[in-house]
Short mmCIF file of C-alpha atoms in Angstrom, two decimals:
data_model
loop_
_atom_site.label_atom_id
_atom_site.label_comp_id
_atom_site.label_asym_id
_atom_site.label_seq_id
_atom_site.Cartn_x
_atom_site.Cartn_y
_atom_site.Cartn_z
CA MET A 20 0.00 0.01 0.00
CA ARG A 21 1.03 3.62 -0.39
CA LYS A 22 -0.46 6.95 0.48
CA VAL A 23 -2.37 9.00 -2.05
CA PHE A 24 -4.08 12.37 -1.90
CA ILE A 25 -7.60 12.27 -3.29
CA THR A 26 -10.04 15.04 -4.01
CA THR A 27 -13.36 13.26 -4.18
CA ALA A 28 -14.73 15.80 -6.62
CA ILE A 29 -12.14 14.58 -9.16
CA MET A 30 -11.27 11.02 -8.25
CA LEU A 31 -8.83 10.60 -11.14
CA GLY A 32 -6.56 13.39 -9.83
CA CYS A 33 -4.46 11.39 -7.34
CA THR A 34 -0.94 12.43 -6.41
CA LEU A 35 1.60 10.61 -4.27
CA THR A 36 2.27 11.74 -0.72
CA MET A 37 3.96 10.04 2.21
CA SER A 38 3.27 12.55 4.94
CA ALA A 39 0.35 11.08 6.88
CA GLU A 40 0.39 8.00 9.10
CA ASP A 41 -3.39 7.85 9.20
CA ALA A 42 -6.05 9.09 6.83
CA LYS A 43 -6.88 12.77 6.97
CA ALA A 44 -9.72 14.67 5.36
CA THR A 45 -11.16 18.15 5.12
CA ILE A 46 -14.74 19.14 4.38
CA ASP A 47 -15.41 22.81 3.64
CA ILE A 48 -19.12 23.48 4.12
CA LYS A 49 -18.97 26.57 1.88
CA GLN A 50 -17.89 24.57 -1.17
CA GLY A 51 -21.15 22.71 -1.61
CA SER A 52 -23.44 23.69 -4.50
CA GLN A 53 -24.72 20.60 -6.34
CA LYS A 54 -27.85 18.81 -5.13
CA ILE A 55 -27.77 15.01 -4.99
CA HIS A 56 -30.89 14.14 -6.93
CA LYS A 57 -33.05 11.70 -5.02
CA GLU A 58 -33.65 9.80 -8.26
CA ILE A 59 -30.05 8.52 -8.01
CA TYR A 60 -31.54 6.10 -5.45
CA GLY A 61 -33.97 4.71 -8.02
CA GLN A 62 -35.01 1.08 -8.36
CA PHE A 63 -35.70 -1.21 -11.31
CA ALA A 64 -38.40 -3.90 -11.56
CA GLU A 65 -38.41 -6.05 -14.69
CA HIS A 66 -40.58 -8.99 -15.60
CA LEU A 67 -37.67 -11.31 -15.00
CA GLY A 68 -37.67 -14.44 -12.85
CA SER A 69 -39.51 -13.79 -9.61
CA CYS A 70 -38.98 -10.03 -9.46
CA ILE A 71 -42.64 -9.28 -10.17
CA TYR A 72 -44.47 -12.57 -9.57
CA GLY A 73 -43.53 -13.84 -6.12
CA GLY A 74 -41.48 -10.76 -5.41
CA LEU A 75 -43.60 -7.61 -5.63
CA TRP A 76 -46.87 -9.34 -6.51
CA VAL A 77 -48.59 -12.46 -5.15
CA GLY A 78 -52.22 -11.59 -5.97
CA GLU A 79 -55.14 -10.78 -3.73
CA ASN A 80 -55.97 -14.45 -3.06
CA SER A 81 -52.50 -15.51 -1.93
CA VAL A 82 -51.94 -17.09 1.47
CA ILE A 83 -48.92 -14.77 1.78
CA PRO A 84 -50.00 -11.57 3.57
CA ASN A 85 -50.61 -8.91 0.95
CA ILE A 86 -52.04 -5.45 0.39
CA ASN A 87 -54.32 -5.61 -2.65
CA GLY A 88 -52.04 -8.29 -4.11
CA TYR A 89 -48.71 -6.68 -3.22
CA ARG A 90 -46.56 -8.69 -0.77
CA LYS A 91 -46.94 -6.81 2.52
CA ASP A 92 -43.44 -7.57 3.86
CA VAL A 93 -41.81 -6.47 0.59
CA PHE A 94 -44.01 -3.37 0.38
CA ASP A 95 -43.21 -2.32 3.93
CA ALA A 96 -39.48 -2.78 3.35
CA LEU A 97 -39.59 -0.68 0.20
CA LYS A 98 -41.65 1.99 1.86
CA ASN A 99 -38.92 2.30 4.47
CA LEU A 100 -36.30 2.85 1.76
CA GLN A 101 -38.14 5.97 0.49
CA VAL A 102 -37.84 4.75 -3.09
CA PRO A 103 -37.91 7.89 -5.30
CA VAL A 104 -38.48 6.30 -8.73
CA LEU A 105 -39.24 2.81 -10.04
CA ARG A 106 -38.51 1.65 -13.59
CA TRP A 107 -40.81 -0.92 -15.29
CA PRO A 108 -41.52 -3.27 -17.19
CA GLY A 109 -37.92 -3.76 -18.42
CA GLY A 110 -35.18 -4.18 -19.48
CA CYS A 111 -35.23 -6.48 -22.43
CA PHE A 112 -38.78 -7.49 -21.53
CA ALA A 113 -40.04 -3.96 -22.32
CA ASP A 114 -39.52 -4.30 -26.08
CA GLU A 115 -41.71 -7.42 -26.23
CA TYR A 116 -44.38 -6.11 -23.86
CA HIS A 117 -47.72 -5.02 -25.28
CA TRP A 118 -49.47 -3.00 -22.62
CA MET A 119 -53.05 -3.75 -23.68
CA ASP A 120 -52.48 -7.39 -22.67
CA GLY A 121 -52.08 -6.19 -19.06
CA ILE A 122 -55.30 -4.17 -18.54
CA GLY A 123 -58.93 -5.09 -17.92
CA PRO A 124 -60.30 -8.02 -15.88
CA LYS A 125 -57.43 -10.32 -14.91
CA GLU A 126 -59.30 -13.41 -16.01
CA ASN A 127 -59.51 -11.99 -19.53
CA ARG A 128 -55.87 -11.06 -19.89
CA PRO A 129 -53.93 -13.26 -22.33
CA LYS A 130 -50.91 -15.19 -21.15
CA MET A 131 -47.52 -14.59 -22.71
CA GLN A 132 -44.16 -16.30 -22.88
CA ASN A 133 -41.21 -14.33 -21.51
CA ASN A 134 -38.82 -15.03 -24.38
CA ASN A 135 -35.95 -13.06 -22.86
CA TRP A 136 -35.84 -14.71 -19.46
CA GLY A 137 -36.23 -18.45 -19.29
CA GLY A 138 -39.34 -18.87 -21.45
CA THR A 139 -41.58 -18.42 -18.41
CA ILE A 140 -45.34 -18.20 -19.05
CA GLU A 141 -46.82 -15.09 -17.40
CA ASP A 142 -50.50 -14.34 -16.93
CA ASN A 143 -50.27 -10.53 -17.19
CA SER A 144 -52.02 -10.13 -13.82
CA PHE A 145 -49.47 -7.40 -13.06
CA GLY A 146 -49.95 -4.63 -15.61
CA THR A 147 -50.30 -0.88 -15.96
CA HIS A 148 -52.85 -0.38 -13.14
CA GLU A 149 -50.96 -2.64 -10.73
CA PHE A 150 -47.64 -0.87 -11.41
CA LEU A 151 -48.87 2.71 -11.28
CA ASN A 152 -51.00 2.06 -8.19
CA LEU A 153 -47.93 0.56 -6.48
CA CYS A 154 -45.95 3.69 -7.29
CA GLU A 155 -48.69 5.83 -5.77
CA MET A 156 -48.70 3.70 -2.62
CA LEU A 157 -44.90 3.90 -2.32
CA GLY A 158 -44.91 7.61 -3.05
CA CYS A 159 -42.44 7.26 -5.95
CA GLU A 160 -42.29 8.43 -9.55
CA PRO A 161 -43.07 5.77 -12.18
CA TYR A 162 -40.55 5.33 -14.99
CA ILE A 163 -42.20 3.61 -17.94
CA SER A 164 -39.94 1.85 -20.44
CA GLY A 165 -41.78 1.84 -23.77
CA ASN A 166 -41.77 -0.80 -26.48
CA VAL A 167 -39.86 0.38 -29.55
CA GLY A 168 -38.28 -2.91 -30.59
CA SER A 169 -41.48 -4.83 -31.45
CA GLY A 170 -44.10 -2.13 -30.90
CA THR A 171 -45.42 0.79 -32.89
CA VAL A 172 -45.58 4.54 -32.50
CA GLU A 173 -49.36 4.25 -32.21
CA GLU A 174 -49.11 1.69 -29.41
CA LEU A 175 -46.80 3.78 -27.27
CA ALA A 176 -48.74 6.99 -27.99
CA LYS A 177 -51.96 5.35 -26.86
CA TRP A 178 -50.28 4.03 -23.71
CA VAL A 179 -49.26 7.56 -22.78
CA GLU A 180 -52.83 8.72 -23.41
CA TYR A 181 -54.27 5.86 -21.37
CA MET A 182 -52.08 6.69 -18.37
CA THR A 183 -52.11 10.50 -18.40
CA SER A 184 -55.14 11.88 -20.22
CA ASP A 185 -57.99 13.22 -18.12
CA GLY A 186 -60.03 14.34 -21.10
CA ASP A 187 -62.83 12.77 -23.07
CA THR A 188 -60.42 10.73 -25.14
CA PRO A 189 -60.70 7.10 -26.30
CA MET A 190 -57.89 5.80 -24.09
CA ALA A 191 -59.03 7.80 -21.05
CA LYS A 192 -62.48 6.27 -21.49
CA LEU A 193 -60.94 2.81 -21.65
CA ARG A 194 -59.01 3.48 -18.45
CA ARG A 195 -62.18 4.60 -16.70
CA LYS A 196 -63.93 1.46 -17.91
CA ASN A 197 -61.13 -0.52 -16.28
CA GLY A 198 -61.71 1.14 -12.92
CA ARG A 199 -59.42 4.19 -12.78
CA ASP A 200 -61.20 7.51 -13.16
CA LYS A 201 -58.39 10.02 -12.63
CA ALA A 202 -55.25 9.90 -14.76
CA TRP A 203 -51.94 9.06 -13.14
CA LYS A 204 -48.97 11.37 -13.16
CA VAL A 205 -46.20 9.77 -15.20
CA LYS A 206 -43.04 11.82 -15.55
CA PHE A 207 -40.36 9.50 -16.91
CA LEU A 208 -40.78 7.77 -20.27
CA GLY A 209 -38.05 5.63 -21.80
CA VAL A 210 -38.27 5.40 -25.58
CA GLY A 211 -37.01 1.83 -25.93
CA ASN A 212 -34.35 -0.08 -23.97
CA GLU A 213 -30.94 -1.28 -25.10
CA SER A 214 -31.89 -0.60 -28.71
CA TRP A 215 -28.35 -1.59 -29.71
CA GLY A 216 -29.05 -5.14 -28.41
CA CYS A 217 -32.12 -6.93 -27.11
CA GLY A 218 -34.26 -3.87 -27.94
CA GLY A 219 -33.86 -4.28 -31.69
CA ASN A 220 -30.14 -4.66 -32.56
CA MET A 221 -30.21 -1.22 -34.15
CA ARG A 222 -27.52 1.10 -35.41
CA PRO A 223 -27.34 4.41 -33.48
CA GLU A 224 -28.28 6.42 -36.59
CA TYR A 225 -31.40 4.31 -37.15
CA TYR A 226 -32.42 4.48 -33.50
CA ALA A 227 -31.93 8.26 -33.44
CA ASP A 228 -34.40 8.66 -36.29
CA LEU A 229 -36.86 6.31 -34.58
CA TYR A 230 -36.59 8.29 -31.35
CA ARG A 231 -37.35 11.55 -33.14
CA ARG A 232 -40.51 9.99 -34.57
CA TYR A 233 -41.68 8.40 -31.33
CA SER A 234 -41.07 11.52 -29.28
CA VAL A 235 -43.38 13.57 -31.50
CA TYR A 236 -46.39 11.36 -30.78
CA CYS A 237 -45.78 10.77 -27.08
CA ARG A 238 -47.61 13.89 -26.02
CA ASN A 239 -48.21 15.81 -22.80
CA TYR A 240 -51.80 15.56 -21.56
CA ASP A 241 -53.63 17.70 -19.03
CA GLY A 242 -50.64 19.15 -17.22
CA ASN A 243 -48.58 15.94 -17.23
CA LYS A 244 -45.16 16.76 -18.65
CA LEU A 245 -43.10 13.83 -19.89
CA TYR A 246 -39.35 13.60 -19.32
CA LYS A 247 -38.37 11.66 -22.43
CA ILE A 248 -35.36 9.38 -22.19
CA ALA A 249 -33.47 8.00 -25.18
CA SER A 250 -32.10 4.48 -25.11
CA GLY A 251 -28.42 5.12 -24.50
CA ALA A 252 -25.12 3.30 -24.55
CA SER A 253 -23.75 0.21 -22.93
CA ASP A 254 -20.79 1.22 -20.78
CA TYR A 255 -17.86 1.87 -23.21
CA ASP A 256 -19.84 2.57 -26.41
CA TYR A 257 -19.01 6.25 -26.77
CA THR A 258 -19.96 6.29 -30.44
CA TRP A 259 -23.59 5.61 -29.54
CA THR A 260 -23.71 8.66 -27.27
CA LYS A 261 -22.01 10.86 -29.86
CA VAL A 262 -24.47 9.89 -32.60
CA LEU A 263 -27.48 10.49 -30.33
CA MET A 264 -26.19 13.87 -29.23
CA ASN A 265 -25.59 14.86 -32.88
CA ASN A 266 -28.85 13.49 -34.28
CA ILE A 267 -31.32 13.93 -31.42
CA GLY A 268 -29.86 16.65 -29.22
CA ASN A 269 -32.28 18.60 -27.13
CA ARG A 270 -35.28 16.63 -28.42
CA MET A 271 -34.46 14.27 -25.54
CA ASP A 272 -34.55 15.23 -21.88
CA GLY A 273 -32.20 12.44 -20.89
CA VAL A 274 -30.15 9.57 -22.26
CA SER A 275 -29.58 6.26 -20.48
CA LEU A 276 -26.33 4.46 -19.68
CA HIS A 277 -25.95 0.84 -18.56
CA TYR A 278 -22.93 -0.37 -16.60
CA TYR A 279 -22.62 -3.68 -14.79
CA THR A 280 -19.87 -4.88 -12.49
CA VAL A 281 -19.40 -8.13 -14.39
CA THR A 282 -16.38 -10.17 -15.43
CA GLY A 283 -17.67 -10.66 -18.98
CA TRP A 284 -20.63 -11.76 -21.08
CA SER A 285 -19.49 -15.26 -22.03
CA GLY A 286 -18.83 -18.19 -19.73
CA SER A 287 -19.02 -18.10 -15.94
CA LYS A 288 -19.33 -14.72 -14.27
CA GLY A 289 -18.23 -16.15 -10.93
CA SER A 290 -20.10 -17.01 -7.74
CA ALA A 291 -21.86 -14.36 -5.69
CA THR A 292 -20.61 -15.94 -2.45
CA LYS A 293 -17.53 -18.05 -3.26
CA PHE A 294 -14.65 -15.83 -4.32
CA ASN A 295 -11.10 -15.06 -3.21
CA ASP A 296 -9.48 -11.84 -2.04
CA ASP A 297 -8.14 -11.02 -5.50
CA ASP A 298 -11.66 -11.35 -6.96
CA TYR A 299 -12.99 -9.06 -4.27
CA TYR A 300 -10.45 -6.32 -4.92
CA TRP A 301 -10.97 -6.60 -8.69
CA THR A 302 -14.70 -6.05 -8.07
CA MET A 303 -13.98 -2.85 -6.15
CA GLY A 304 -11.88 -1.55 -9.01
CA LYS A 305 -14.39 -2.58 -11.66
CA CYS A 306 -17.34 -0.89 -9.96
CA LEU A 307 -15.31 2.31 -9.56
CA GLY A 308 -14.54 2.13 -13.28
CA ILE A 309 -17.96 3.61 -13.88
CA GLU A 310 -16.52 7.01 -12.95
CA ASP A 311 -14.26 7.13 -16.00
CA VAL A 312 -17.17 5.93 -18.14
CA ILE A 313 -19.43 8.72 -16.84
CA ILE A 314 -16.72 11.32 -17.39
CA LYS A 315 -16.15 10.26 -21.02
CA HIS A 316 -19.86 10.13 -21.89
CA SER A 317 -20.37 13.49 -20.16
CA LYS A 318 -17.56 15.05 -22.18
CA LEU A 319 -19.28 13.99 -25.39
CA MET A 320 -22.55 15.42 -24.12
CA ASP A 321 -20.84 18.67 -23.10
CA ALA A 322 -19.75 19.27 -26.69
CA LYS A 323 -23.40 19.60 -27.77
CA ASP A 324 -24.99 20.55 -24.45
CA PRO A 325 -22.57 22.75 -22.49
CA GLN A 326 -25.37 23.93 -20.21
CA LYS A 327 -25.99 20.31 -19.15
CA LYS A 328 -29.72 20.40 -19.82
CA ILE A 329 -29.78 16.75 -20.93
CA GLY A 330 -29.51 14.28 -18.07
CA LEU A 331 -27.39 11.12 -18.02
CA LEU A 332 -29.45 8.33 -16.44
CA VAL A 333 -27.62 5.22 -15.26
CA ASP A 334 -30.84 3.26 -15.30
CA GLU A 335 -29.18 -0.15 -15.03
CA TRP A 336 -26.20 -0.81 -12.78
CA GLY A 337 -24.98 -3.30 -10.20
CA THR A 338 -23.26 -6.66 -9.92
CA TRP A 339 -23.95 -9.61 -12.19
CA TRP A 340 -22.81 -13.04 -10.96
CA ASP A 341 -23.78 -16.60 -11.85
CA GLU A 342 -27.28 -17.72 -10.93
CA GLU A 343 -27.50 -19.59 -7.64
CA PRO A 344 -27.17 -23.38 -8.06
CA GLY A 345 -30.54 -25.10 -8.21
CA THR A 346 -32.48 -22.03 -9.37
CA ILE A 347 -34.27 -21.64 -12.70
CA ALA A 348 -32.00 -20.88 -15.64
CA GLY A 349 -32.63 -17.41 -17.04
CA HIS A 350 -34.15 -16.04 -13.84
CA LEU A 351 -30.90 -14.39 -12.67
CA TYR A 352 -31.49 -15.16 -9.01
CA GLN A 353 -28.24 -14.46 -7.16
CA GLN A 354 -27.21 -14.08 -3.55
CA ASN A 355 -25.98 -10.78 -2.17
CA ALA A 356 -22.80 -10.74 -0.05
CA LEU A 357 -21.02 -8.00 1.84
CA ARG A 358 -18.99 -7.50 -1.37
CA ASP A 359 -22.17 -6.36 -3.11
CA ALA A 360 -22.85 -3.86 -0.36
CA PHE A 361 -19.47 -2.26 -1.10
CA VAL A 362 -20.32 -2.07 -4.80
CA ALA A 363 -23.51 -0.23 -3.87
CA ALA A 364 -21.76 2.20 -1.51
CA LEU A 365 -18.88 2.96 -3.87
CA SER A 366 -21.15 3.38 -6.90
CA LEU A 367 -23.49 5.74 -5.07
CA ASN A 368 -20.47 7.78 -3.97
CA VAL A 369 -19.47 8.12 -7.63
CA PHE A 370 -22.96 9.26 -8.63
CA HIS A 371 -22.87 11.90 -5.89
CA ARG A 372 -19.80 13.44 -7.51
CA HIS A 373 -21.43 13.82 -10.91
CA THR A 374 -24.88 15.22 -10.21
CA ASP A 375 -24.30 17.96 -12.76
CA ARG A 376 -24.96 15.25 -15.36
CA VAL A 377 -26.20 12.14 -13.55
CA ARG A 378 -29.87 12.84 -12.80
CA MET A 379 -31.02 9.29 -12.07
CA ALA A 380 -29.70 5.80 -11.39
CA ASN A 381 -31.66 2.54 -11.10
CA ILE A 382 -29.98 -0.46 -9.50
CA ALA A 383 -30.76 -3.81 -11.08
CA GLN A 384 -33.00 -5.06 -9.57
CA ILE A 385 -35.45 -4.51 -6.76
CA VAL A 386 -36.40 -8.10 -5.75
CA ASN A 387 -34.88 -11.56 -6.46
CA VAL A 388 -32.86 -10.52 -9.52
CA LEU A 389 -29.13 -9.63 -9.72
CA GLN A 390 -28.10 -7.14 -7.02
CA SER A 391 -31.48 -6.98 -5.34
CA MET A 392 -32.69 -5.19 -2.25
CA ILE A 393 -34.82 -8.14 -1.12
CA LEU A 394 -34.93 -11.92 -1.57
CA THR A 395 -38.15 -13.89 -1.19
CA ASP A 396 -38.44 -17.65 -0.78
CA GLN A 397 -38.70 -19.29 -4.18
CA LYS A 398 -40.81 -22.13 -2.69
CA GLY A 399 -43.61 -19.75 -1.87
CA THR A 400 -43.48 -20.12 1.91
CA GLY A 401 -43.57 -16.38 2.44
CA HIS A 402 -40.06 -15.88 3.82
CA MET A 403 -38.28 -12.63 3.05
CA VAL A 404 -34.74 -11.41 3.70
CA LEU A 405 -33.14 -7.98 3.37
CA THR A 406 -29.81 -8.02 1.55
CA PRO A 407 -26.62 -6.12 2.53
CA THR A 408 -27.32 -3.87 -0.46
CA TYR A 409 -30.72 -2.98 1.02
CA HIS A 410 -28.98 -1.89 4.19
CA VAL A 411 -26.63 0.40 2.26
CA PHE A 412 -29.59 2.13 0.60
CA ASP A 413 -31.23 2.45 4.02
CA MET A 414 -28.10 3.93 5.62
CA TYR A 415 -27.65 6.32 2.68
CA LYS A 416 -31.20 7.72 2.65
CA GLY A 417 -30.00 11.03 4.07
CA PHE A 418 -28.09 11.76 0.87
CA GLN A 419 -31.31 12.15 -1.10
CA GLU A 420 -31.74 15.84 -2.02
CA ALA A 421 -28.74 16.80 0.15
CA THR A 422 -26.06 19.23 -1.07
CA TYR A 423 -22.89 17.41 -2.13
CA LEU A 424 -19.74 18.51 -0.27
CA PRO A 425 -16.33 17.78 -1.83
CA MET A 426 -13.90 16.09 0.55
CA ASP A 427 -10.11 16.33 0.33
CA ILE A 428 -8.66 13.11 1.71
CA THR A 429 -5.24 11.56 2.17
CA CYS A 430 -5.35 7.78 2.55
CA ASP A 431 -3.79 4.49 1.53
CA SER A 432 -4.32 3.12 -1.96
CA ILE A 433 -4.17 -0.39 -3.28
CA ALA A 434 -3.33 -1.75 -6.75
CA VAL A 435 -5.81 -4.28 -8.13
CA ARG A 436 -5.72 -6.48 -11.20
CA GLY A 437 -6.96 -5.17 -14.48
CA ASP A 438 -9.08 -6.46 -17.35
CA GLN A 439 -9.63 -5.67 -21.01
CA HIS A 440 -10.66 -2.10 -20.07
CA ALA A 441 -7.85 -1.53 -17.55
CA LYS A 442 -4.94 -3.55 -18.88
CA ASP A 443 -2.42 -2.01 -16.49
CA GLY A 444 -4.65 -2.62 -13.48
CA ARG A 445 -6.40 -0.08 -11.32
CA LYS A 446 -5.29 1.87 -8.26
CA ILE A 447 -8.06 2.62 -5.79
CA PRO A 448 -8.26 4.37 -2.42
CA VAL A 449 -8.71 2.12 0.61
CA LEU A 450 -11.13 4.64 2.08
CA ASN A 451 -13.95 5.61 -0.25
CA THR A 452 -15.99 8.55 0.98
CA SER A 453 -18.83 10.95 0.36
CA ALA A 454 -20.25 13.89 2.28
CA ALA A 455 -23.29 16.13 2.01
CA LYS A 456 -25.27 18.75 3.85
CA GLN A 457 -28.79 17.52 4.50
CA THR A 458 -31.91 19.63 4.12
CA ASP A 459 -32.10 20.11 7.93
CA GLY A 460 -28.57 21.54 7.98
CA SER A 461 -26.85 18.47 9.44
CA LEU A 462 -24.04 16.58 7.72
CA ILE A 463 -24.02 13.01 6.44
CA ILE A 464 -20.64 11.38 5.80
CA SER A 465 -20.02 7.90 4.37
CA LEU A 466 -16.71 6.09 4.98
CA SER A 467 -16.09 2.72 3.33
CA ASN A 468 -12.92 0.84 4.27
CA ILE A 469 -12.44 -1.69 1.48
CA SER A 470 -9.33 -3.25 3.05
CA LEU A 471 -9.89 -6.84 4.11
CA ASP A 472 -7.30 -6.80 6.90
CA LYS A 473 -6.34 -3.26 7.89
CA ASP A 474 -8.35 -0.87 10.05
CA GLN A 475 -8.22 2.81 9.09
CA THR A 476 -8.17 5.77 11.43
CA ILE A 477 -9.35 9.00 9.86
CA SER A 478 -9.49 12.57 11.14
CA ILE A 479 -11.93 14.89 9.40
CA ASP A 480 -11.64 18.66 9.75
CA LEU A 481 -15.06 20.28 9.39
CA LYS A 482 -14.46 23.80 8.09
CA GLY A 483 -17.29 26.26 8.51
CA PHE A 484 -19.52 23.91 10.51
CA ALA A 485 -20.17 24.18 14.25
CA ALA A 486 -20.51 20.49 15.12
CA LYS A 487 -22.14 19.55 18.41
CA ASN A 488 -23.12 15.90 18.15
CA ILE A 489 -22.16 12.83 16.15
CA THR A 490 -23.91 9.48 15.65
CA GLY A 491 -23.30 6.65 13.23
CA ARG A 492 -24.09 3.21 11.91
CA ILE A 493 -21.80 0.50 10.61
CA LEU A 494 -22.33 -2.38 8.20
CA THR A 495 -19.76 -5.16 8.38
CA SER A 496 -19.27 -8.89 8.96
CA LYS A 497 -16.57 -11.38 9.79
CA ASN A 498 -16.04 -12.29 6.11
CA VAL A 499 -16.64 -10.31 2.96
CA THR A 500 -18.25 -13.46 1.52
CA ASP A 501 -20.94 -13.45 4.23
CA TYR A 502 -24.58 -12.98 3.26
CA ASN A 503 -28.10 -13.15 4.65
CA ASP A 504 -30.38 -16.10 3.90
CA PHE A 505 -33.79 -17.30 5.07
CA GLU A 506 -32.31 -19.35 7.91
CA HIS A 507 -29.87 -16.58 8.95
CA PRO A 508 -31.46 -13.25 7.92
CA ASP A 509 -29.39 -10.98 10.18
CA VAL A 510 -25.80 -12.06 9.57
CA ILE A 511 -25.21 -8.60 8.04
CA LYS A 512 -27.24 -5.70 9.34
CA PRO A 513 -26.50 -2.12 10.47
CA MET A 514 -25.28 -1.65 14.02
CA GLU A 515 -24.58 1.46 16.09
CA PHE A 516 -21.12 2.83 15.40
CA LYS A 517 -19.33 3.96 18.55
CA LYS A 518 -15.79 4.62 17.33
CA ALA A 519 -16.22 8.22 16.25
CA LYS A 520 -15.29 11.17 18.45
CA LEU A 521 -15.85 14.87 18.00
CA LYS A 522 -13.45 17.48 19.41
CA LYS A 523 -13.03 21.09 18.33
CA ASN A 524 -14.78 20.50 15.01
CA ILE A 525 -12.57 17.54 14.15
CA ILE A 526 -13.98 14.03 13.82
CA THR A 527 -11.71 11.11 14.63
CA ALA A 528 -13.09 7.74 13.56
CA GLU A 529 -11.68 4.22 13.61
CA ILE A 530 -13.08 2.37 10.61
CA PRO A 531 -12.61 -1.42 10.89
CA ALA A 532 -11.53 -3.42 7.86
CA LYS A 533 -14.30 -4.34 5.39
CA SER A 534 -16.75 -1.88 6.93
CA ILE A 535 -19.16 0.74 5.66
CA VAL A 536 -19.81 3.55 8.12
CA VAL A 537 -22.28 6.40 7.81
CA LEU A 538 -21.99 9.35 10.23
CA ASN A 539 -24.57 12.01 11.00
CA VAL A 540 -23.21 15.27 12.42
CA LYS A 541 -25.33 18.00 13.93
#
């Protein structure tokens, strides 16, 4: 290890220093200006495996306790997270989904085969009404991903009318016939998903022309203003972003970006729970690689949009490991270890630093799929477990709508192995941090010690802030491979953090190895 000086506002600007024995940091309260958009804490629910059926939805007649068909334990857990926005129905599923199959009496809705994810037969009992009503109950914004790949302009235009028109229009009448008198408020509309791949295998020039056509006919009704999102690039595809900026420009409100912490797209992706130290450290470096990706896409956007009016929406991100042994192929059910919690914390810290461009992020996915918040028993016994990633989102809630505060920090760094996108390896700070001023004037500070074997002591100088009290929570476990399951649901859960002291506006905190700490300072 060696010491590096890091300014968290520009993570790539590290310079060597050997002066400090322990980590030191400074937070200047007067430097804060950018708001951390609450939508960065967005969620994603796709018709994939048991995310919807058995995860969010069990139906009104289920023996599992439910609220109008929504699993009560899952609903209560999500309500606690203060979910700001929820994306649906996909993902790849979106471009094969025809919304009219999911409205009207449930017994009359046609079944469909989920061709993208395991060939599962779905009964369409969870459709537009069920999704938008859930968003209302959770108090979050719905993000509709529209079908461009196999749909039509007319189909998507009518869906927008059905959801948002309060007038005497054909689709509003149909909605009323199906039991909903007043239109919903729907802000976010995705015009296709992964149009370069499962959403149609399109060229960027062709998609750009399609977007221009679709966006014309997806209209604003009765005071509902759509925030239209173009289907953007997969991680390192900078050409896609450049073409969309040149050919669509300000006709879009936002453009999406997908980035997964994944070893590759062919062969084994590795186990979610059985990995060695080298694999763990590579994962930390890979998840932090999203920062360079955001910077490069943002630079391309700046060339056409220097005022940063167009948002960059990371509407799919998270870890992607092999499916758990014994689960259904194509359902992407994976466990969630302490390693995944670090990916969540470090990724969110990156998003905080780039709120001038990053307006939303949606982790994949909310229940039972990939890096989920919640796991439910696949045998239908009604068991539920909160994952370590859920606990990070819970601990980080105070960052929503807070003012980002740059932090200058001197700490150890560690070199980790590279891959095809970082052939010389990566060098990452052992302490990964973020700080913000909350709406009530208090401070929230996150401190993640990624070292597996070395505790870190950090002193933080709070400039311009009269601190009087400090509290904190810590998320850690004996092993970074540990996880929660139905028999042992509380192996990893937040605990009170008692190793932080406040004296003369300086915080001194002892951060144990493999620990995520969040401090609140008043």
